[in-house]
Coordinates of C-alpha atoms in Angstrom, one line a residue:
M10 CA 27.9 110.3 -91.8
P11 CA 29.8 107.1 -92.8
V12 CA 28.5 104.2 -90.8
A13 CA 29.7 100.6 -91.0
A14 CA 27.0 98.0 -91.6
L15 CA 27.5 96.3 -88.3
S16 CA 25.1 95.4 -85.6
L17 CA 26.1 96.3 -82.0
P18 CA 25.6 93.2 -79.8
R19 CA 23.3 94.0 -76.8
A20 CA 23.6 90.6 -75.1
E21 CA 26.3 90.2 -72.4
G22 CA 27.9 87.0 -73.8
A23 CA 31.6 87.5 -74.6
N24 CA 31.3 91.3 -74.4
H25 CA 30.9 91.2 -70.6
Y26 CA 33.3 90.6 -67.7
R27 CA 33.0 90.9 -64.0
M28 CA 35.0 90.6 -60.8
E29 CA 34.4 87.3 -58.8
R30 CA 34.3 87.2 -55.0
Q31 CA 37.7 85.6 -54.9
K32 CA 40.9 87.5 -54.4
G33 CA 42.0 89.0 -57.7
L34 CA 40.0 87.3 -60.4
L35 CA 38.6 89.0 -63.4
C36 CA 36.3 86.7 -65.4
A37 CA 35.3 87.4 -69.0
G38 CA 32.1 86.4 -70.5
N39 CA 33.7 83.5 -72.4
G40 CA 35.0 81.8 -69.2
E41 CA 38.6 83.1 -69.4
I42 CA 40.2 84.4 -66.2
V43 CA 42.9 87.0 -65.5
H44 CA 44.6 87.0 -62.1
V45 CA 44.9 90.6 -60.9
S46 CA 47.7 89.9 -58.5
L47 CA 50.6 87.5 -58.3
G48 CA 49.8 86.4 -54.8
E49 CA 51.4 83.0 -54.0
R50 CA 51.6 81.7 -57.6
H51 CA 54.9 80.4 -59.0
V52 CA 56.8 82.9 -61.1
V53 CA 59.4 81.8 -63.5
E54 CA 62.2 84.1 -64.6
R55 CA 62.8 84.0 -68.3
G56 CA 66.3 83.5 -69.9
I57 CA 68.3 86.4 -71.3
D58 CA 67.6 85.2 -74.9
Y59 CA 64.0 86.3 -74.6
R60 CA 64.9 89.9 -74.2
R61 CA 67.9 90.0 -76.5
A62 CA 67.9 93.1 -78.7
P63 CA 67.6 92.5 -82.5
A64 CA 70.7 92.7 -84.6
T65 CA 71.3 95.8 -86.7
P66 CA 69.1 95.4 -89.8
P67 CA 70.9 94.5 -93.1
G68 CA 71.2 97.4 -95.5
F69 CA 71.0 100.0 -92.8
I70 CA 72.7 103.3 -93.7
D71 CA 74.5 104.5 -90.7
R72 CA 73.1 107.7 -89.2
E73 CA 76.1 108.2 -87.1
E74 CA 75.1 111.6 -85.8
A75 CA 71.6 110.5 -84.7
T76 CA 72.9 107.3 -83.2
G77 CA 75.6 109.1 -81.2
I78 CA 73.0 111.5 -79.9
V79 CA 70.7 108.7 -78.8
L80 CA 73.5 106.8 -77.1
G81 CA 74.9 109.9 -75.4
T82 CA 71.5 110.8 -74.1
L83 CA 70.9 107.3 -72.6
Q84 CA 74.4 107.3 -71.1
V85 CA 73.8 110.5 -69.1
G86 CA 70.8 108.8 -67.4
L87 CA 67.7 110.4 -68.9
A88 CA 64.6 108.3 -68.5
S89 CA 63.4 108.7 -72.1
V90 CA 64.6 109.4 -75.6
E91 CA 62.2 110.2 -78.4
V92 CA 62.9 109.7 -82.0
T93 CA 60.3 111.2 -84.3
G94 CA 59.7 111.5 -88.1
E95 CA 57.3 110.7 -90.9
H96 CA 56.3 107.2 -91.9
G97 CA 59.1 105.2 -93.6
I98 CA 61.9 107.7 -92.7
G99 CA 63.8 105.0 -90.7
K100 CA 62.6 105.2 -87.1
S101 CA 62.1 101.5 -86.6
W102 CA 65.5 100.8 -88.0
M103 CA 67.0 103.5 -85.8
L104 CA 65.5 101.8 -82.7
R105 CA 66.9 98.4 -83.7
R106 CA 70.4 99.9 -84.4
A107 CA 70.4 101.9 -81.1
G108 CA 69.1 98.9 -79.2
A109 CA 72.0 96.8 -80.5
E110 CA 74.5 99.5 -79.7
A111 CA 73.2 100.3 -76.2
Q112 CA 73.3 96.7 -74.8
S113 CA 76.6 97.5 -73.0
L114 CA 74.8 100.4 -71.1
F115 CA 72.1 98.2 -69.7
G116 CA 73.2 95.1 -67.8
D117 CA 69.7 93.5 -67.7
G118 CA 69.2 93.6 -71.5
V119 CA 67.0 95.3 -74.0
V120 CA 63.2 94.7 -74.2
R121 CA 61.1 95.2 -77.3
V122 CA 57.6 96.4 -76.2
P123 CA 54.6 95.5 -78.4
P124 CA 53.7 98.2 -80.8
G125 CA 50.7 100.3 -80.0
T126 CA 51.2 100.0 -76.2
F127 CA 49.1 102.6 -74.4
G128 CA 49.7 103.9 -70.8
G129 CA 52.2 103.4 -68.1
S130 CA 50.5 100.3 -66.6
D131 CA 50.6 98.5 -69.9
L132 CA 54.3 99.4 -70.3
L133 CA 55.0 97.9 -66.9
Q134 CA 53.0 94.8 -68.0
A135 CA 55.2 94.4 -71.0
L136 CA 58.3 94.7 -68.8
F137 CA 57.0 92.1 -66.4
E138 CA 56.2 89.7 -69.3
A139 CA 59.6 90.1 -70.8
F140 CA 61.4 89.1 -67.5
Y141 CA 58.9 86.7 -65.8
G142 CA 56.4 84.1 -66.7
V143 CA 53.3 82.8 -64.8
E144 CA 51.2 79.7 -65.4
E145 CA 48.2 81.8 -66.2
R146 CA 47.5 85.3 -67.4
C147 CA 48.2 87.8 -64.6
R148 CA 48.1 91.5 -64.0
P149 CA 50.6 92.2 -61.2
G150 CA 50.0 95.1 -58.7
R151 CA 52.1 98.2 -58.6
Q152 CA 53.8 97.3 -55.3
E153 CA 54.7 93.8 -56.6
L154 CA 56.3 95.2 -59.7
R155 CA 58.2 97.8 -57.7
E156 CA 59.7 95.0 -55.5
R157 CA 60.8 93.1 -58.6
F158 CA 62.2 95.9 -60.7
V159 CA 63.7 98.3 -58.2
G160 CA 67.2 97.2 -59.1
T161 CA 66.7 96.3 -62.8
R162 CA 68.5 98.3 -65.4
A163 CA 67.0 97.6 -68.9
L164 CA 66.2 99.6 -72.0
L165 CA 62.7 99.4 -73.5
L166 CA 62.3 99.9 -77.2
V167 CA 58.8 101.2 -77.9
D168 CA 57.8 101.6 -81.6
D169 CA 54.6 103.3 -82.7
A170 CA 53.1 103.6 -79.2
A171 CA 50.8 106.1 -77.5
L172 CA 52.9 106.8 -74.4
D173 CA 53.1 110.2 -72.7
D174 CA 55.0 111.8 -69.8
N175 CA 52.7 110.2 -67.2
A176 CA 53.6 106.7 -68.6
I177 CA 57.3 107.5 -68.3
E178 CA 56.8 108.7 -64.7
Q179 CA 55.0 105.5 -63.8
L180 CA 57.9 103.5 -65.2
Q181 CA 60.4 105.5 -63.2
D182 CA 58.4 105.0 -60.1
V183 CA 58.5 101.3 -60.4
A184 CA 61.8 100.7 -62.2
P185 CA 64.0 103.7 -61.7
G186 CA 67.0 102.0 -63.5
C187 CA 65.1 101.5 -66.7
A188 CA 64.9 103.8 -69.7
V189 CA 62.7 104.1 -72.8
L190 CA 63.7 104.7 -76.4
L191 CA 60.5 105.7 -78.1
A192 CA 59.7 106.1 -81.9
T193 CA 56.8 108.3 -82.8
H194 CA 55.3 110.0 -85.9
Q195 CA 54.6 113.2 -83.9
P196 CA 56.4 114.3 -80.7
R197 CA 54.5 113.2 -77.6
L198 CA 56.8 113.8 -74.7
Q199 CA 57.1 117.2 -73.0
R200 CA 60.8 117.1 -72.0
D201 CA 63.6 119.6 -71.4
V202 CA 65.5 117.6 -74.1
G203 CA 63.6 117.8 -77.3
P204 CA 63.0 114.8 -79.6
I205 CA 65.5 113.6 -82.2
V206 CA 63.9 114.4 -85.5
L207 CA 64.9 112.1 -88.4
G208 CA 64.9 113.6 -91.8
G209 CA 65.9 112.4 -95.2
L210 CA 69.3 111.0 -95.9
S211 CA 72.1 113.2 -97.1
A212 CA 73.1 113.1 -100.8
A213 CA 76.1 110.9 -100.0
D214 CA 74.1 108.5 -97.9
S215 CA 71.3 108.4 -100.5
M216 CA 73.8 107.4 -103.2
A217 CA 75.3 104.8 -100.8
L218 CA 71.9 103.3 -100.2
L219 CA 71.2 103.1 -104.0
E220 CA 74.6 101.4 -104.6
R221 CA 74.0 99.0 -101.8
L222 CA 70.6 98.0 -103.3
R223 CA 72.0 97.6 -106.8
G224 CA 75.1 95.7 -105.5
A225 CA 77.5 97.8 -107.7
P226 CA 78.8 101.3 -107.9
I227 CA 76.9 103.9 -109.9
T228 CA 79.0 105.4 -112.6
G229 CA 78.8 107.0 -116.0
P230 CA 75.4 108.1 -117.4
E231 CA 73.5 106.5 -114.5
L232 CA 75.2 108.9 -112.0
G233 CA 73.2 111.9 -113.0
E234 CA 69.9 110.0 -113.1
A235 CA 70.6 108.6 -109.6
L236 CA 71.4 112.0 -108.2
E237 CA 68.2 113.4 -109.7
H238 CA 66.3 110.5 -108.1
C239 CA 67.9 111.3 -104.7
H240 CA 66.9 114.9 -105.0
A241 CA 63.3 114.1 -106.1
T242 CA 62.7 111.8 -103.1
R243 CA 64.5 114.3 -100.7
G244 CA 66.6 111.3 -99.4
H245 CA 63.5 109.5 -98.1
P246 CA 64.8 105.9 -97.5
E247 CA 61.5 104.2 -98.3
H248 CA 61.1 106.0 -101.6
L249 CA 64.7 105.5 -102.5
S250 CA 64.6 101.8 -101.9
R251 CA 61.1 101.0 -103.1
S252 CA 60.9 102.4 -106.6
G253 CA 59.9 100.6 -109.7
G254 CA 58.2 97.2 -109.6
A255 CA 54.7 96.3 -110.6
D256 CA 52.6 98.3 -113.0
P257 CA 49.5 99.7 -111.2
A258 CA 47.5 99.3 -114.4
S259 CA 47.6 95.5 -114.0
L260 CA 45.5 95.5 -110.9
D261 CA 42.5 93.9 -112.7
R262 CA 44.6 90.9 -113.5
L263 CA 45.3 90.0 -109.9
D264 CA 43.5 87.1 -108.2
P265 CA 40.8 87.9 -105.6
T266 CA 43.0 87.1 -102.6
S267 CA 45.9 89.2 -103.8
R268 CA 43.5 92.1 -104.5
A269 CA 42.0 91.7 -101.0
V270 CA 45.5 91.9 -99.4
L271 CA 46.3 95.1 -101.4
D272 CA 42.9 96.7 -100.5
M273 CA 43.5 95.9 -96.8
L274 CA 47.0 97.4 -96.9
A275 CA 45.6 100.5 -98.6
A276 CA 42.8 100.8 -96.0
F277 CA 45.4 101.2 -93.2
H278 CA 48.1 103.1 -95.2
P279 CA 50.5 104.6 -94.2
Q280 CA 50.4 102.2 -91.2
A281 CA 52.3 98.9 -91.8
V282 CA 50.4 95.7 -91.2
Q283 CA 52.0 92.6 -89.6
A284 CA 51.9 89.6 -91.9
A285 CA 50.8 87.5 -88.9
V286 CA 47.4 89.1 -88.7
M287 CA 46.7 89.5 -92.5
T288 CA 44.8 86.2 -92.7
D289 CA 42.2 87.4 -90.1
L290 CA 42.1 91.0 -91.4
C291 CA 41.3 89.8 -95.0
G292 CA 39.2 86.9 -94.0
R293 CA 41.1 84.7 -96.4
R294 CA 43.1 81.6 -95.5
D295 CA 45.6 81.9 -98.4
A296 CA 46.6 85.5 -97.5
L297 CA 50.2 84.6 -96.6
P298 CA 51.0 82.8 -99.9
A299 CA 49.4 85.8 -101.7
I300 CA 51.8 88.2 -99.8
E301 CA 54.8 86.2 -101.0
L302 CA 53.6 86.4 -104.6
L303 CA 52.9 90.2 -104.2
I304 CA 56.4 90.7 -102.9
G305 CA 57.9 88.9 -105.8
A306 CA 55.8 90.9 -108.3
G307 CA 56.9 94.2 -106.8
W308 CA 53.5 95.2 -105.3
V309 CA 54.5 95.1 -101.6
Y310 CA 57.6 94.7 -99.4
Q311 CA 58.1 93.2 -96.0
D312 CA 60.5 94.3 -93.3
D313 CA 60.7 92.8 -89.8
G314 CA 57.4 91.0 -90.3
Q315 CA 55.6 94.3 -91.4
V316 CA 54.0 94.5 -94.9
R317 CA 53.7 97.8 -96.7
L318 CA 52.6 98.9 -100.1
M319 CA 55.1 100.1 -102.7
P320 CA 54.8 103.9 -102.7
H321 CA 54.1 104.1 -106.5
V322 CA 50.9 101.8 -106.2
V323 CA 49.3 103.7 -103.3
T324 CA 47.3 106.1 -105.5
A325 CA 46.1 103.3 -107.7
L326 CA 44.4 101.7 -104.8
E327 CA 42.5 104.7 -103.5
A328 CA 38.8 104.1 -102.9
A329 CA 35.7 105.9 -101.5
P330 CA 36.1 106.8 -97.8
V331 CA 33.0 104.7 -96.9
R332 CA 34.5 101.6 -98.5
V333 CA 37.9 102.2 -96.9
A334 CA 36.2 102.6 -93.5
Q335 CA 34.2 99.4 -94.0
R336 CA 37.3 97.4 -94.8
R337 CA 39.0 98.6 -91.6
I338 CA 36.0 97.8 -89.4
D339 CA 35.4 94.4 -90.9
G340 CA 39.1 93.4 -90.7
L341 CA 39.5 94.6 -87.0
V342 CA 36.2 92.9 -86.0
R343 CA 37.3 89.6 -87.6
L344 CA 40.7 89.8 -85.8
A345 CA 39.1 90.6 -82.5
H346 CA 36.7 87.7 -82.7
R347 CA 39.5 85.3 -83.3
A348 CA 41.5 86.8 -80.4
A349 CA 38.4 86.4 -78.1
R350 CA 38.0 82.8 -79.1
Q351 CA 41.7 82.0 -78.8
P352 CA 43.1 84.3 -76.1
R353 CA 46.2 82.2 -75.8
A354 CA 47.2 83.3 -79.3
M355 CA 46.6 87.0 -78.5
A356 CA 50.4 87.8 -78.9
S357 CA 49.9 88.0 -82.6
G358 CA 46.8 90.1 -82.2
L359 CA 48.7 92.7 -80.1
V360 CA 50.7 93.7 -83.1
A361 CA 47.5 95.1 -84.6
L362 CA 47.1 97.8 -81.8
P363 CA 48.4 100.6 -84.0
L364 CA 45.8 99.6 -86.6
L365 CA 43.1 99.8 -83.8
W366 CA 44.1 103.3 -82.8
S367 CA 44.4 104.6 -86.4
A368 CA 40.9 103.1 -87.2
L369 CA 39.3 104.7 -84.2
D370 CA 40.9 108.1 -84.9
A371 CA 39.7 107.9 -88.5
A372 CA 36.2 107.1 -87.4
R373 CA 36.3 110.0 -84.9
R374 CA 37.4 112.4 -87.5
T375 CA 34.5 111.5 -89.8
H376 CA 32.0 111.4 -86.8
A377 CA 31.3 107.8 -87.6
W378 CA 30.3 107.0 -84.0
L379 CA 28.7 103.7 -84.7
D380 CA 32.0 102.5 -86.2
V381 CA 33.7 103.6 -83.0
M382 CA 31.3 101.6 -80.9
A383 CA 31.5 98.5 -83.2
I384 CA 35.3 98.4 -82.9
V385 CA 35.4 98.8 -79.2
R386 CA 32.6 96.2 -78.6
A387 CA 34.7 93.7 -80.5
W388 CA 38.1 94.5 -78.9
D389 CA 36.9 95.0 -75.3
V390 CA 37.4 91.4 -74.1
P391 CA 40.6 90.6 -76.1
L392 CA 42.3 93.6 -74.7
V393 CA 41.4 92.7 -71.1
L394 CA 42.4 89.0 -71.6
A395 CA 45.7 90.3 -73.0
C396 CA 46.2 92.3 -69.8
Q397 CA 46.3 95.5 -71.9
W398 CA 44.0 97.4 -69.5
D399 CA 45.2 100.9 -70.2
A400 CA 44.4 100.3 -73.9
A401 CA 41.0 98.8 -72.9
K402 CA 40.2 101.8 -70.8
R403 CA 41.2 104.2 -73.5
A404 CA 38.9 102.3 -76.0
L405 CA 36.0 102.4 -73.5
D406 CA 36.5 106.1 -73.2
W407 CA 36.0 106.3 -77.0
H408 CA 32.9 104.2 -76.7
A409 CA 31.4 106.2 -73.9
K410 CA 31.9 109.5 -75.9
A411 CA 30.5 108.0 -79.1
A412 CA 27.4 106.7 -77.2
W413 CA 27.0 110.2 -75.7
K414 CA 27.2 111.7 -79.1
L415 CA 24.5 109.4 -80.4
G416 CA 22.3 109.7 -77.3
D417 CA 22.5 105.9 -76.7
E418 CA 22.3 105.6 -72.9
R419 CA 22.4 101.8 -73.0
E420 CA 25.7 101.7 -74.7
R421 CA 27.1 104.4 -72.5
A422 CA 26.0 102.4 -69.4
W423 CA 27.8 99.4 -70.8
A424 CA 31.1 101.3 -71.4
L425 CA 30.9 102.9 -67.9
H426 CA 30.3 99.5 -66.3
Q427 CA 33.3 97.9 -68.1
R428 CA 35.5 100.9 -67.3
G429 CA 34.4 100.9 -63.6
T430 CA 35.1 97.1 -63.4
L431 CA 38.7 97.6 -64.6
E432 CA 39.2 100.5 -62.1
L433 CA 37.9 98.2 -59.3
A434 CA 40.2 95.4 -60.4
Q435 CA 43.2 97.7 -60.3
G436 CA 42.4 99.0 -56.8
Y437 CA 40.9 102.5 -57.4
P438 CA 37.7 102.4 -55.4
P439 CA 36.7 106.1 -55.6
L440 CA 36.8 106.2 -59.4
A441 CA 35.3 102.7 -59.7
A442 CA 32.4 103.8 -57.5
Q443 CA 31.7 106.9 -59.5
L444 CA 31.7 105.0 -62.8
L445 CA 29.6 102.1 -61.5
R446 CA 27.0 104.3 -59.9
E447 CA 26.5 106.2 -63.1
S448 CA 26.4 102.9 -65.0
F449 CA 23.8 101.6 -62.6
A450 CA 21.6 104.7 -62.9
L451 CA 21.7 104.6 -66.7
A452 CA 21.0 100.9 -66.8
E453 CA 18.0 101.3 -64.6
Q454 CA 16.8 104.2 -66.8
V455 CA 16.9 102.1 -70.0
E456 CA 15.7 99.0 -68.1
D457 CA 18.8 96.9 -68.8
H458 CA 18.3 94.8 -65.7
A459 CA 21.2 92.4 -66.3
L460 CA 23.7 95.3 -66.5
A461 CA 22.2 97.0 -63.5
A462 CA 22.5 93.9 -61.5
S463 CA 26.1 93.5 -62.4
A464 CA 26.9 97.1 -61.5
R465 CA 25.1 96.6 -58.2
Y466 CA 27.2 93.5 -57.6
H467 CA 30.4 95.4 -58.2
L468 CA 29.3 98.3 -56.0
G469 CA 28.9 95.7 -53.2
W470 CA 32.7 95.3 -53.2
L471 CA 33.0 99.0 -52.2
T472 CA 30.7 98.9 -49.1
P473 CA 32.2 99.2 -45.7
E474 CA 30.8 95.8 -44.7
A475 CA 32.7 93.9 -47.3
P476 CA 35.8 95.7 -48.7
P477 CA 37.9 93.9 -51.3
E478 CA 40.8 92.2 -49.6
G479 CA 44.0 94.0 -50.3
W480 CA 42.4 96.7 -52.4
G481 CA 42.5 99.7 -50.1
S482 CA 44.6 102.0 -52.3
T483 CA 43.0 105.2 -53.4
S484 CA 46.1 106.8 -55.0
G485 CA 46.9 107.0 -58.7
P486 CA 43.7 106.9 -60.7
M487 CA 43.3 109.5 -63.5
P488 CA 39.8 111.1 -63.9
L489 CA 37.8 109.9 -66.8
A490 CA 38.0 113.3 -68.5
A491 CA 41.8 113.4 -68.2
S492 CA 42.1 110.4 -70.5
D493 CA 39.5 111.5 -73.0
P494 CA 40.9 110.7 -76.4
F495 CA 38.5 113.2 -78.2
E496 CA 39.4 116.2 -76.0
S497 CA 43.2 115.5 -76.4
S498 CA 43.0 115.2 -80.2
A499 CA 44.4 118.2 -82.0
G500 CA 41.9 120.3 -83.9
T501 CA 38.7 118.8 -82.5
N502 CA 35.7 121.1 -81.8
S503 CA 33.6 118.5 -80.1
P504 CA 31.7 119.9 -77.1
A505 CA 32.4 118.5 -73.7
P506 CA 29.6 116.5 -72.1
D507 CA 27.2 118.3 -69.8
A508 CA 28.3 118.0 -66.2
R509 CA 25.2 116.1 -65.3
H510 CA 26.2 113.3 -67.7
M511 CA 29.5 112.6 -66.1
A512 CA 28.8 113.5 -62.4
S513 CA 28.7 110.8 -59.8
H514 CA 25.5 110.0 -57.8
P515 CA 26.1 110.5 -54.1
P516 CA 23.9 108.6 -51.7
M517 CA 20.9 110.4 -50.2
R518 CA 21.5 111.8 -46.7
S519 CA 19.4 110.5 -43.9
L520 CA 16.8 112.8 -42.2
V521 CA 19.0 113.1 -39.1
A522 CA 22.0 114.2 -41.1
Q523 CA 19.9 116.8 -42.9
V524 CA 18.6 118.2 -39.6
A525 CA 22.1 118.3 -38.1
L526 CA 23.5 120.1 -41.2
A527 CA 20.7 122.7 -41.0
F528 CA 21.4 123.3 -37.3
A529 CA 25.1 123.8 -38.0
I530 CA 24.4 126.3 -40.8
G531 CA 22.0 128.3 -38.6
L532 CA 24.5 128.4 -35.7
A533 CA 27.3 129.6 -38.0
G534 CA 25.0 132.4 -39.2
V535 CA 24.1 133.5 -35.7
L536 CA 27.8 133.7 -34.7
T537 CA 28.7 135.7 -37.9
V538 CA 25.9 138.3 -37.2
A539 CA 27.1 138.6 -33.5
A540 CA 30.7 139.2 -34.7
V541 CA 29.6 141.9 -37.2
V542 CA 27.5 143.7 -34.5
R543 CA 30.4 143.7 -32.1
M544 CA 32.7 145.1 -34.7
G545 CA 30.4 147.9 -35.4
D546 CA 30.3 148.9 -31.7
A547 CA 34.1 148.8 -31.1
P548 CA 36.5 151.4 -32.6
V549 CA 38.8 150.2 -35.3
S550 CA 42.4 150.3 -34.0
P551 CA 45.1 151.8 -36.2
R552 CA 47.0 149.4 -38.4
G553 CA 49.7 147.6 -36.4
S554 CA 48.4 148.5 -32.9
T555 CA 45.9 145.7 -32.5
S556 CA 46.7 143.0 -29.9
V557 CA 47.2 139.4 -31.0
G558 CA 43.9 138.3 -29.4
E559 CA 41.9 141.1 -31.1
E560 CA 43.5 140.4 -34.5
T561 CA 42.5 136.8 -34.3
A562 CA 39.0 137.5 -33.3
R563 CA 38.3 140.3 -35.8
G564 CA 40.6 139.5 -38.7
L565 CA 37.9 138.1 -41.1
T566 CA 35.5 141.1 -40.5
R567 CA 38.2 143.7 -40.8
T568 CA 39.4 142.2 -44.1
S569 CA 35.9 142.4 -45.5
V570 CA 35.7 146.1 -44.5
E571 CA 39.1 147.0 -46.0
V572 CA 38.3 145.3 -49.3
A573 CA 35.0 147.1 -49.5
N574 CA 36.6 150.5 -48.6
P575 CA 40.1 150.5 -50.2
G576 CA 40.6 154.2 -49.4
R577 CA 40.8 153.6 -45.7

């Protein structure tokens, strides 16, 4: 089993957060605070330039048919449109083109949502941050968001995210005038209108792309070669435009930083990596200058801030799976540590969320449970401080399942504690109580007294004597199993946890309550026996001739007789 050589921190430190007994404050272990509710704080509305849609990318080959379908679907008022296709087929460009064309349909603008966004609450958080600003980090409540966006009409561009139908429904509940244009690698939404599947370019469009890249028409002997190239690549835009360049045989002549950049890109391939996070992922300060040199030499290319390998050098960079996994883990842990130390700069870290999900999925597929736990431990606090709580809860679900697989009750207690704290902060007392009780029981079992004390402290918020102010809502939470990333993954054969592992721990009944319950059960038994005896003494009336009072008194007994004797 591939296991990254990383130690899992047991101390609380920066990997611990808790609710404080003030209204709406979630404090992380590093002293940072997130305000759960807007309350009376001053909210500033951002200018229209902040949510302006990007211009149509240069060199884009018009997919007139697909663009027309997208705009027509948005125009009829559907809440979501999904564009799907393989990596590099042009989905991101399609979103940018459609966003530029659809500005006239949405009076309040077009919003680009951070990639890798997970869950409806995080989608609403991105909508809030696009339109409003607060002096500190804040996680608004659902009712507050509904009041602000009930009349808003905007289009959300969501690229490479993990949204589902439930997320779209949450958006429609809060902002019924908003719509989502979603790009995915595999269809995710279960809608009456199916996804728009992008394939390769037609032969005419493929030739137009090659001519645009060369800056001159293709004629004469080159025409046949170009047509053959279009046929070989099946019109794949990335393969058409990114051919030639550096010789993979010259890898050994690269400097250490350039080689480290290429190895990191290969570790996450086919996912693109934002240049803004490459310095932290590689652990090298001169990573950005190295990227510029690699672009000039034909090793990589960059589009909209995303860096990708040239297709023809991918195979030359293949390495052992254990080494590839180690590179992913090391890079993500370095990035998470920087984000935890500098949460104000987390905006650049959020672009790495697709890398986080791909690394966790790769670790799950190889049963590298320690890798899963190491990644989640590192990213727990950064996600919370960035107000990406749906993403944090999903990651904690991964951690809890990995700990269960390894039989590590201490780590599972920690994950349940963090998960329950987030549910408490968002106002879901029943689910929070279930998770925190289980965390408390496990922490007591493994003698983690600090974690048990924190779980007991949070459970104190849920007692009738001191309920959290303004947090009386019990609607909306999803059960833990419903968001289980392992069970929802296609093709997994992992067994579900035993019921005793995930069940809540109800409080013990008092002696008086037990006596009363026993008396009620005995009385019910006596009445049932009396009814049966009376039924045996009285003749059964023909069907349809029983009076209303007799039918009411004997209906249950008669039904039992008829089921037992169907021939009557």
